[in-house]
Coordinates of C-alpha atoms in Angstrom, one line a residue:
M1 CA 15.1 -32.5 13.7
C2 CA 15.9 -29.3 11.8
T3 CA 19.4 -28.1 11.0
A4 CA 20.0 -24.6 9.7
K5 CA 23.1 -22.5 9.1
L6 CA 23.6 -19.0 10.3
H7 CA 25.7 -17.0 7.8
N8 CA 27.5 -13.8 8.2
L9 CA 27.4 -13.8 12.0
N10 CA 29.5 -10.8 12.7
L11 CA 29.1 -9.1 16.1
G12 CA 29.5 -5.7 14.5
F13 CA 27.2 -6.4 11.5
R14 CA 23.5 -7.0 11.5
P15 CA 22.9 -9.6 8.8
I16 CA 20.1 -9.0 6.3
P17 CA 17.6 -11.9 6.3
T18 CA 17.1 -13.9 3.2
V19 CA 14.4 -16.3 2.2
R20 CA 14.6 -19.2 -0.2
R21 CA 11.4 -20.9 -1.1
S22 CA 11.5 -24.6 -1.7
S23 CA 7.8 -25.0 -2.1
A24 CA 4.7 -23.0 -1.7
S25 CA 3.8 -24.7 1.5
T26 CA 7.1 -24.2 3.3
R27 CA 6.8 -22.3 6.5
L28 CA 9.3 -22.2 9.4
T29 CA 7.9 -21.9 12.8
T30 CA 10.3 -20.7 15.5
S31 CA 10.2 -20.0 19.2
A32 CA 12.3 -17.8 21.4
V33 CA 15.8 -19.4 21.9
F34 CA 18.3 -18.7 24.6
C35 CA 21.8 -19.4 23.5
S36 CA 25.5 -18.8 24.0
F37 CA 27.8 -17.8 21.1
S38 CA 31.4 -17.3 20.2
T39 CA 33.1 -14.6 18.3
T40 CA 34.5 -16.9 15.7
S41 CA 32.3 -20.0 15.4
S42 CA 29.2 -20.9 13.5
L43 CA 26.1 -22.1 15.4
K44 CA 24.1 -25.2 14.8
L45 CA 20.4 -25.6 15.6
S46 CA 19.1 -28.8 17.0
N47 CA 15.9 -30.0 18.5
F48 CA 17.5 -29.2 21.9
G49 CA 18.0 -25.5 21.0
V50 CA 21.1 -23.7 19.9
R51 CA 24.5 -24.9 20.9
N52 CA 28.0 -23.7 20.3
D53 CA 30.5 -26.2 18.8
E54 CA 33.6 -24.3 19.8
R55 CA 34.9 -22.2 22.6
K56 CA 32.4 -20.0 24.4
S57 CA 33.7 -16.5 25.0
R58 CA 30.7 -15.0 26.9
H59 CA 27.1 -15.6 27.5
G60 CA 24.3 -13.5 26.1
C61 CA 20.8 -13.4 24.8
V62 CA 19.8 -13.4 21.2
A63 CA 16.5 -13.1 19.6
V64 CA 15.8 -15.6 16.9
A65 CA 13.3 -14.7 14.3
A66 CA 12.3 -15.9 10.9
F67 CA 10.4 -15.0 7.7
D68 CA 7.7 -17.2 6.5
E69 CA 6.7 -17.6 2.9
D70 CA 5.1 -14.2 2.9
W71 CA 7.8 -11.6 2.7
G72 CA 5.9 -9.1 4.9
D73 CA 5.1 -11.6 7.7
F74 CA 8.0 -11.2 10.2
S75 CA 7.9 -12.7 13.6
S76 CA 10.1 -11.4 16.4
F77 CA 10.6 -13.2 19.7
E78 CA 11.7 -12.2 23.1
E79 CA 12.3 -8.5 22.5
R80 CA 13.6 -8.0 26.0
M81 CA 15.3 -10.7 28.0
S82 CA 16.8 -10.5 31.5
D83 CA 20.6 -10.7 31.6
D84 CA 20.7 -13.1 34.4
V85 CA 18.8 -15.9 32.6
A86 CA 20.9 -18.9 31.8
P87 CA 21.3 -19.6 28.1
E88 CA 20.3 -23.2 28.5
V89 CA 16.9 -22.4 30.1
N90 CA 13.7 -22.6 28.2
S91 CA 15.4 -23.4 24.9
R92 CA 13.0 -24.7 22.3
S93 CA 13.3 -26.7 19.1
F94 CA 12.8 -25.5 15.6
S95 CA 10.3 -27.3 13.4
S96 CA 9.6 -27.1 9.7
S97 CA 6.9 -28.4 7.5
E98 CA 9.5 -30.1 5.4
G99 CA 12.0 -31.0 8.0
E100 CA 15.7 -30.9 6.8
D101 CA 14.7 -30.3 3.2
S102 CA 13.6 -26.8 4.1
D103 CA 16.2 -24.2 3.0
S104 CA 14.7 -21.2 4.7
E105 CA 17.5 -19.5 6.7
V106 CA 17.3 -18.3 10.2
F107 CA 19.2 -15.2 11.4
V108 CA 20.2 -14.0 14.8
I109 CA 20.0 -10.5 16.1
P110 CA 21.8 -9.5 19.3
T111 CA 19.4 -7.8 21.8
T112 CA 21.4 -7.3 24.9
E113 CA 24.5 -5.4 25.9
G114 CA 26.5 -8.5 26.3
D115 CA 26.0 -9.4 22.6
L116 CA 28.2 -6.6 21.4
P117 CA 31.9 -6.0 22.1
H118 CA 32.8 -2.7 23.7
S119 CA 35.7 -2.1 21.5
S120 CA 37.1 -3.8 18.4
K121 CA 39.5 -2.4 15.7
K122 CA 38.2 -4.8 13.1
S123 CA 34.5 -4.3 13.6
N124 CA 32.6 -1.5 11.9
Y125 CA 29.4 -0.6 13.7
S126 CA 26.6 0.6 11.5
S127 CA 24.7 3.7 12.5
P128 CA 21.3 2.0 12.5
L129 CA 22.5 -0.7 14.8
D130 CA 23.9 1.9 17.3
L131 CA 20.6 3.7 17.3
S132 CA 18.6 0.6 17.7
M133 CA 20.7 -0.5 20.7
T134 CA 20.4 3.0 22.3
G135 CA 16.7 2.9 21.9
H136 CA 16.6 -0.5 23.4
H137 CA 18.5 0.6 26.5
L138 CA 16.3 3.7 26.9
R139 CA 13.1 1.6 26.7
T140 CA 14.5 -0.7 29.4
L141 CA 15.3 2.2 31.7
R142 CA 11.9 3.7 31.2
R143 CA 10.2 0.4 32.1
K144 CA 12.3 0.2 35.3
R145 CA 11.3 3.7 36.3
R146 CA 7.7 2.8 35.7
R147 CA 7.9 -0.1 38.0
H148 CA 9.0 2.1 40.9
R149 CA 6.6 4.9 40.1
M150 CA 3.9 5.6 42.7
Q151 CA 0.4 4.7 41.7
P152 CA -1.9 7.6 40.8
G153 CA -4.5 6.5 43.4
A154 CA -1.9 6.7 46.2
V155 CA -0.8 10.1 45.1
L156 CA -4.4 11.4 45.1
N157 CA -5.0 9.8 48.6
M158 CA -1.9 11.5 50.0
G159 CA -2.9 14.9 48.6
L160 CA -6.5 14.6 49.9
I161 CA -5.4 13.4 53.4
T162 CA -2.8 16.2 53.6
F163 CA -5.3 18.9 52.7
L164 CA -8.1 17.7 55.0
T165 CA -5.6 17.3 57.9
V166 CA -4.5 20.9 57.5
I167 CA -8.1 22.1 57.5
V168 CA -9.1 20.2 60.7
L169 CA -5.9 21.2 62.5
L170 CA -6.5 24.8 61.6
V171 CA -10.1 24.7 62.8
D172 CA -9.1 23.0 66.1
W173 CA -6.4 25.7 66.6
C174 CA -8.9 28.6 66.3
A175 CA -12.1 26.8 67.4
W176 CA -12.5 29.0 70.5
R177 CA -12.9 32.0 68.2
I178 CA -15.6 30.2 66.2
V179 CA -17.7 28.6 68.9
R180 CA -16.8 30.9 71.9
L181 CA -16.6 27.7 74.0
P182 CA -13.6 25.9 75.5
L183 CA -13.4 22.8 73.3
P184 CA -11.0 20.0 74.1
P185 CA -7.7 19.9 72.1
F186 CA -7.9 18.2 68.7
Y187 CA -11.7 18.3 68.9
M188 CA -12.1 17.4 65.2
T189 CA -8.7 15.9 64.5
Q190 CA -9.0 13.1 67.0
P191 CA -12.2 11.5 65.6
F192 CA -11.0 12.1 62.0
F193 CA -7.7 10.1 62.5
T194 CA -9.2 7.5 64.8
S195 CA -11.9 6.6 62.2
A196 CA -9.4 6.7 59.4
V197 CA -7.0 4.3 61.1
L198 CA -9.7 1.9 62.3
A199 CA -11.4 1.8 58.9
A200 CA -8.1 1.2 57.0
I201 CA -7.1 -1.7 59.4
S202 CA -10.6 -3.3 59.3
G203 CA -10.5 -3.3 55.5
Y204 CA -7.7 -5.8 55.6
V205 CA -10.0 -8.2 57.4
F206 CA -13.3 -7.4 55.7
V207 CA -12.1 -7.4 52.1
P208 CA -10.9 -11.0 52.1
L209 CA -14.0 -12.0 54.0
L210 CA -16.3 -10.6 51.3
E211 CA -14.0 -12.2 48.7
S212 CA -14.5 -15.6 50.4
F213 CA -18.3 -15.2 50.3
K214 CA -18.0 -14.1 46.6
F215 CA -19.9 -10.9 47.1
H216 CA -18.6 -9.5 43.8
Q217 CA -19.7 -6.3 42.0
V218 CA -22.0 -6.9 39.0
I219 CA -20.9 -4.5 36.2
R220 CA -23.9 -3.0 34.3
K221 CA -23.9 -3.7 30.6
E222 CA -24.8 -0.1 29.8
G223 CA -21.6 1.3 31.3
P224 CA -18.2 1.9 29.7
T225 CA -16.6 -1.2 28.3
S226 CA -13.4 -0.4 30.2
H227 CA -15.2 -1.2 33.4
Y228 CA -15.6 -4.9 32.5
T229 CA -12.2 -5.5 33.9
K230 CA -13.6 -4.5 37.3
A231 CA -15.9 -7.5 37.4
G232 CA -15.3 -9.7 40.3
T233 CA -14.3 -6.9 42.7
P234 CA -15.9 -7.3 46.1
T235 CA -18.7 -4.9 47.0
M236 CA -20.7 -3.8 50.1
G237 CA -17.7 -2.1 51.6
G238 CA -20.1 0.2 53.5
L239 CA -20.7 -2.5 56.0
F240 CA -17.3 -2.0 57.6
F241 CA -16.5 1.7 57.4
I242 CA -20.0 3.2 58.1
P243 CA -20.4 1.5 61.5
I244 CA -16.8 2.5 62.4
G245 CA -17.6 6.2 61.7
I246 CA -20.8 6.1 63.8
A247 CA -19.1 4.2 66.7
V248 CA -16.2 6.6 66.9
A249 CA -18.5 9.6 66.8
I250 CA -20.6 8.4 69.7
T251 CA -17.5 7.4 71.7
L252 CA -15.5 10.6 71.3
A253 CA -18.3 13.1 71.6
R254 CA -18.2 15.0 74.9
S255 CA -21.8 14.1 75.8
P256 CA -23.5 12.6 72.7
S257 CA -26.5 14.7 72.1
V258 CA -29.8 13.7 70.6
E259 CA -28.7 15.0 67.2
V260 CA -25.8 12.6 67.1
Y261 CA -28.1 9.6 67.9
G262 CA -30.7 10.9 65.4
A263 CA -28.0 11.2 62.6
A264 CA -26.6 7.8 63.5
S265 CA -30.1 6.2 63.3
A266 CA -30.8 7.8 59.9
T267 CA -27.4 6.7 58.6
L268 CA -28.0 3.1 59.7
S269 CA -31.5 3.2 58.1
F270 CA -30.0 4.2 54.8
T271 CA -27.4 1.5 55.2
A272 CA -30.1 -1.1 55.6
I273 CA -31.8 0.1 52.3
G274 CA -28.6 -0.1 50.5
L275 CA -27.8 -3.5 51.9
L276 CA -31.1 -4.8 50.7
D277 CA -30.4 -3.4 47.2
D278 CA -26.9 -4.9 47.1
L279 CA -28.2 -8.4 48.2
L280 CA -30.9 -8.4 45.5
S281 CA -28.3 -7.4 42.9
L282 CA -26.1 -10.3 43.9
M283 CA -29.0 -12.7 43.9
K284 CA -30.3 -11.5 40.5
K285 CA -26.8 -11.4 39.0
H286 CA -27.3 -7.9 37.5
N287 CA -26.7 -4.4 38.7
Y288 CA -30.4 -3.6 39.4
G289 CA -31.6 -4.7 42.8
L290 CA -34.5 -2.8 44.2
P291 CA -36.7 -1.0 41.6
G292 CA -36.0 2.7 41.4
W293 CA -39.4 3.8 42.7
I294 CA -39.2 1.5 45.7
K295 CA -35.7 2.6 46.6
L296 CA -36.7 6.3 46.3
S297 CA -39.8 5.7 48.3
L298 CA -37.9 4.1 51.2
Q299 CA -35.4 6.9 51.3
A300 CA -38.2 9.5 51.3
A301 CA -40.0 7.5 54.1
V302 CA -36.9 7.6 56.3
G303 CA -36.6 11.3 55.6
I304 CA -40.2 12.0 56.6
V305 CA -39.9 9.9 59.8
F306 CA -36.7 11.7 60.7
S307 CA -38.5 15.1 60.1
Y308 CA -41.4 14.2 62.4
W309 CA -39.0 12.9 65.0
L310 CA -37.1 16.2 64.7
N311 CA -40.4 18.1 65.2
S312 CA -41.3 16.2 68.4
T313 CA -37.9 16.1 70.2
N314 CA -35.9 18.7 72.0
I315 CA -32.7 19.5 70.2
S316 CA -29.8 21.5 71.5
S317 CA -30.2 24.3 69.0
P318 CA -29.2 27.9 69.9
Y319 CA -32.3 29.1 68.2
S320 CA -35.4 29.8 70.2
M321 CA -37.6 27.9 67.8
K322 CA -37.3 25.1 65.2
F323 CA -37.6 25.0 61.4
L324 CA -35.1 27.9 60.9
V325 CA -32.7 28.0 58.1
P326 CA -29.7 30.3 58.5
F327 CA -28.5 32.3 55.5
P328 CA -25.8 34.9 55.1
A329 CA -26.7 38.5 55.6
P330 CA -28.9 40.2 54.6
L331 CA -31.2 37.2 54.7
G332 CA -30.3 35.9 58.1
L333 CA -32.6 33.3 59.7
V334 CA -35.5 32.2 57.5
Y335 CA -38.5 30.4 59.0
L336 CA -39.8 27.6 56.8
G337 CA -42.6 26.4 59.1
Q338 CA -44.2 23.1 58.0
F339 CA -42.4 23.3 54.7
Y340 CA -39.3 22.3 56.6
L341 CA -40.5 18.7 56.9
P342 CA -41.0 17.8 53.2
F343 CA -37.8 19.8 52.4
S344 CA -35.8 17.6 54.8
A345 CA -37.3 14.5 53.2
F346 CA -36.2 15.8 49.8
C347 CA -32.7 16.3 51.0
F348 CA -32.5 12.8 52.3
A349 CA -33.6 11.3 48.9
S350 CA -31.4 13.6 46.8
M351 CA -28.2 13.2 48.8
G352 CA -28.6 9.4 48.9
N353 CA -29.1 9.1 45.2
G354 CA -26.5 11.8 44.4
I355 CA -23.7 9.9 46.1
N356 CA -25.0 6.6 44.7
L357 CA -24.7 8.0 41.1
T358 CA -21.3 9.4 41.9
D359 CA -20.0 6.0 43.0
G360 CA -18.9 5.0 39.5
L361 CA -15.1 5.4 39.5
D362 CA -12.5 4.1 42.0
G363 CA -12.3 6.5 44.9
L364 CA -14.6 9.1 43.4
A365 CA -17.5 8.9 45.9
G366 CA -15.4 8.2 49.0
G367 CA -13.1 11.2 48.4
T368 CA -15.7 13.7 47.5
A369 CA -17.9 12.6 50.5
A370 CA -14.9 13.1 52.9
C371 CA -14.6 16.6 51.6
A372 CA -18.3 17.3 52.0
F373 CA -18.3 15.9 55.6
I374 CA -15.4 18.2 56.6
G375 CA -17.2 21.2 55.1
M376 CA -20.4 20.4 56.9
S377 CA -18.6 19.7 60.1
I378 CA -17.2 23.2 60.1
A379 CA -20.5 24.7 59.1
V380 CA -22.4 23.1 62.0
L381 CA -19.7 23.6 64.6
P382 CA -21.3 26.8 66.0
V383 CA -24.8 25.3 66.1
C384 CA -24.1 21.8 67.4
P385 CA -20.4 20.9 68.2
D386 CA -21.4 17.2 68.7
L387 CA -22.5 17.0 65.1
A388 CA -19.1 18.4 64.0
V389 CA -17.5 15.4 65.7
F390 CA -19.9 13.1 63.9
G391 CA -19.0 14.7 60.5
A392 CA -15.3 14.5 61.2
S393 CA -15.6 10.9 62.2
M394 CA -17.5 10.0 59.0
A395 CA -14.9 11.9 56.9
G396 CA -12.2 9.8 58.6
A397 CA -14.1 6.6 57.9
C398 CA -14.2 7.6 54.2
I399 CA -10.5 8.2 54.1
G400 CA -9.8 4.8 55.7
F401 CA -12.1 3.2 53.1
L402 CA -10.1 5.0 50.3
M403 CA -7.1 3.0 51.3
H404 CA -8.8 0.0 49.7
N405 CA -11.0 1.8 47.2
R406 CA -8.3 3.9 45.4
N407 CA -7.4 3.0 41.8
K408 CA -7.2 0.1 41.3
A409 CA -9.9 -0.6 43.8
S410 CA -9.9 -3.8 45.9
I411 CA -13.5 -3.2 47.1
F412 CA -16.5 -1.1 46.3
M413 CA -18.7 0.6 48.8
G414 CA -21.9 -0.5 47.2
D415 CA -25.3 1.0 47.9
S416 CA -24.9 0.1 51.5
G417 CA -22.1 2.7 51.7
S418 CA -23.2 5.4 49.2
L419 CA -26.8 5.7 50.5
A420 CA -25.6 5.8 54.1
L421 CA -23.2 8.7 53.3
G422 CA -26.0 10.6 51.7
G423 CA -28.3 10.0 54.7
A424 CA -25.6 11.1 57.1
L425 CA -25.0 14.4 55.3
A426 CA -28.8 15.1 55.1
A427 CA -29.2 14.4 58.8
M428 CA -26.5 16.9 59.7
A429 CA -28.3 19.6 57.6
A430 CA -31.8 18.7 58.9
C431 CA -30.7 19.0 62.6
T432 CA -29.1 22.4 62.1
G433 CA -30.9 23.9 59.2
M434 CA -27.6 24.1 57.2
F435 CA -29.2 23.2 53.9
F436 CA -27.5 25.9 51.9
P437 CA -23.9 24.8 52.9
L438 CA -25.0 21.2 52.3
F439 CA -25.8 21.8 48.6
I440 CA -22.6 23.8 48.2
A441 CA -20.4 21.1 49.8
S442 CA -22.2 18.4 47.8
G443 CA -21.7 20.3 44.5
V444 CA -20.1 17.3 42.8
F445 CA -23.1 15.1 43.7
V446 CA -25.5 17.8 42.5
I447 CA -23.7 17.9 39.1
E448 CA -24.0 14.2 38.8
V449 CA -27.8 14.2 39.5
I450 CA -28.3 17.2 37.1
S451 CA -26.4 15.4 34.3
V452 CA -28.7 12.4 34.7
I453 CA -31.8 14.5 34.6
I454 CA -30.6 16.4 31.5
Q455 CA -29.7 13.1 29.8
V456 CA -33.1 11.5 30.4
S457 CA -35.0 14.6 29.5
F458 CA -33.0 15.1 26.2
R459 CA -33.6 11.4 25.2
K460 CA -37.3 11.7 25.8
A461 CA -37.5 15.0 23.9
T462 CA -35.5 13.6 20.9
E463 CA -37.5 10.4 20.9
K464 CA -40.6 12.3 19.8
F465 CA -38.8 13.2 16.6
G466 CA -37.9 9.6 15.8
E467 CA -34.3 9.7 16.8
R468 CA -33.4 9.0 20.4
R469 CA -30.2 10.9 21.3
G470 CA -28.4 11.9 24.4
F471 CA -27.0 15.2 25.4
F472 CA -23.9 13.6 26.9
R473 CA -22.0 10.6 25.7
M474 CA -23.1 8.8 28.8
A475 CA -24.6 9.8 32.1
P476 CA -23.6 10.4 34.9
F477 CA -21.2 13.2 34.0
H478 CA -18.0 11.3 35.1
H479 CA -18.8 8.6 32.4
H480 CA -19.1 11.4 29.8
L481 CA -15.6 12.6 30.7
E482 CA -14.3 9.0 30.7
L483 CA -15.7 8.4 27.1
S484 CA -14.3 11.8 26.1
G485 CA -10.7 10.5 26.6
F486 CA -9.9 11.5 30.2
K487 CA -8.3 8.8 32.3
E488 CA -9.9 7.7 35.5
P489 CA -7.3 9.1 37.9
V490 CA -7.5 12.5 36.1
I491 CA -11.3 12.6 36.6
V492 CA -11.1 11.6 40.2
G493 CA -8.3 14.2 40.9
G494 CA -10.3 16.9 39.3
A495 CA -13.4 16.0 41.3
Y496 CA -11.3 16.1 44.5
L497 CA -10.1 19.6 43.7
V498 CA -13.6 20.9 43.0
S499 CA -15.0 19.2 46.1
L500 CA -12.3 20.7 48.3
L501 CA -12.9 24.2 47.0
L502 CA -16.7 23.9 47.4
S503 CA -16.3 22.4 50.9
V504 CA -14.1 25.4 52.0
L505 CA -16.7 27.7 50.6
A506 CA -19.6 25.8 52.4
A507 CA -17.7 26.0 55.7
Y508 CA -17.2 29.7 55.3
I509 CA -20.9 30.3 54.4
G510 CA -22.0 28.2 57.4
L511 CA -19.8 30.1 59.8
I512 CA -20.9 33.5 58.7
S513 CA -24.6 32.3 58.6
A514 CA -24.5 31.0 62.1

């Protein structure tokens, strides 16, 4: 048991700590102590904590600290304590290497408002103490404000939903001027909100289910070290929001055309490729499932099959012949002929890999994909209104998924989601010839793909000179921004803004082209 005296305990005076060394090995180890104190008494320390021998005037919290044998080694405990904690709780004993023979002195510093009297004629407050107490209260208020501050991911979601809602409502309001057909009220708004609500609700069931099966994301070692904290997050979220988007589109379309079924089939095919890649990644315990050339070949194969199906079926296109690509004036309609088939396959592979590369930050791929779907839905509305419903429904499914994928994400979409979104966008363009609006609306994905191509090419070029270097800090481009010091919500918010502007531009170009 250790007993120490506390000298010069004046509520208006902060005592200066002193140290007396009894031996070279003397060290005093202390823990945080909760105590009560009086205005006129001295305190005694025991192995039961700190107790007051005389009358207790009020309760408060004090921080007990000590110097060890090195003058510069100062340990402070319990910088901020709650006022409603009883003084007797969690009190701990003091221990010393030499027991009662140690003459190191312990000092007490008041840390709460209750430790200081509000007014006293005899006490003389020192200016440093007043400033320290004021700073303490300001820090406490700042922490309380931060607790009630809305998360950045929620703010980004609200802004994105608001902007997309205004766009679809505006298009529904003046759709008769665009299509020259009497479309039902809320033609695009209804599938958008239906998919969003269903996807958000189903996430509360599907996320715990994936967690129970331990389908956790494997973080690649080559990525930023800050992403290691995301290890253990469930993945394969595309399995619950992709089918919802497809089902709502087929249900709410006036009379589901062959284009809607074709786009749904292509989307599900890409979902199967992504699911196979995700399962292999989980089995191998690393972030590489299918080899890159196999994954790319499967995507190209689906694109080729879809192109030949498109060539052999009758689609509800307003054009008198197929393989036409509309451009703004003065180009107009451009006939690609048989080149249309390989170009469609290229779009399938590029869009799938583009969204897959973009899916590296919380909410980045889902939000930008929702913007791209809205842009494509407006662009294809004069050509195939049913595909507009399909695009709006997929955009709503992405919004519902963002409720669980925003920062901090509780689930990732995985390749089963990212590849499926790319396949759906490519299918909408292939059925209508709107390739030019597709690449504009998918500008963020195009930037990500180009950054990877530049990085790989630069590394191979510099490797010939004996020093392998990269053009960016890390590819894709969002990792370069992250390593440059930008925070994750800032990068995602900037990508949302760019994607919204590009989607509006793509919608306008699609309308004037059609």
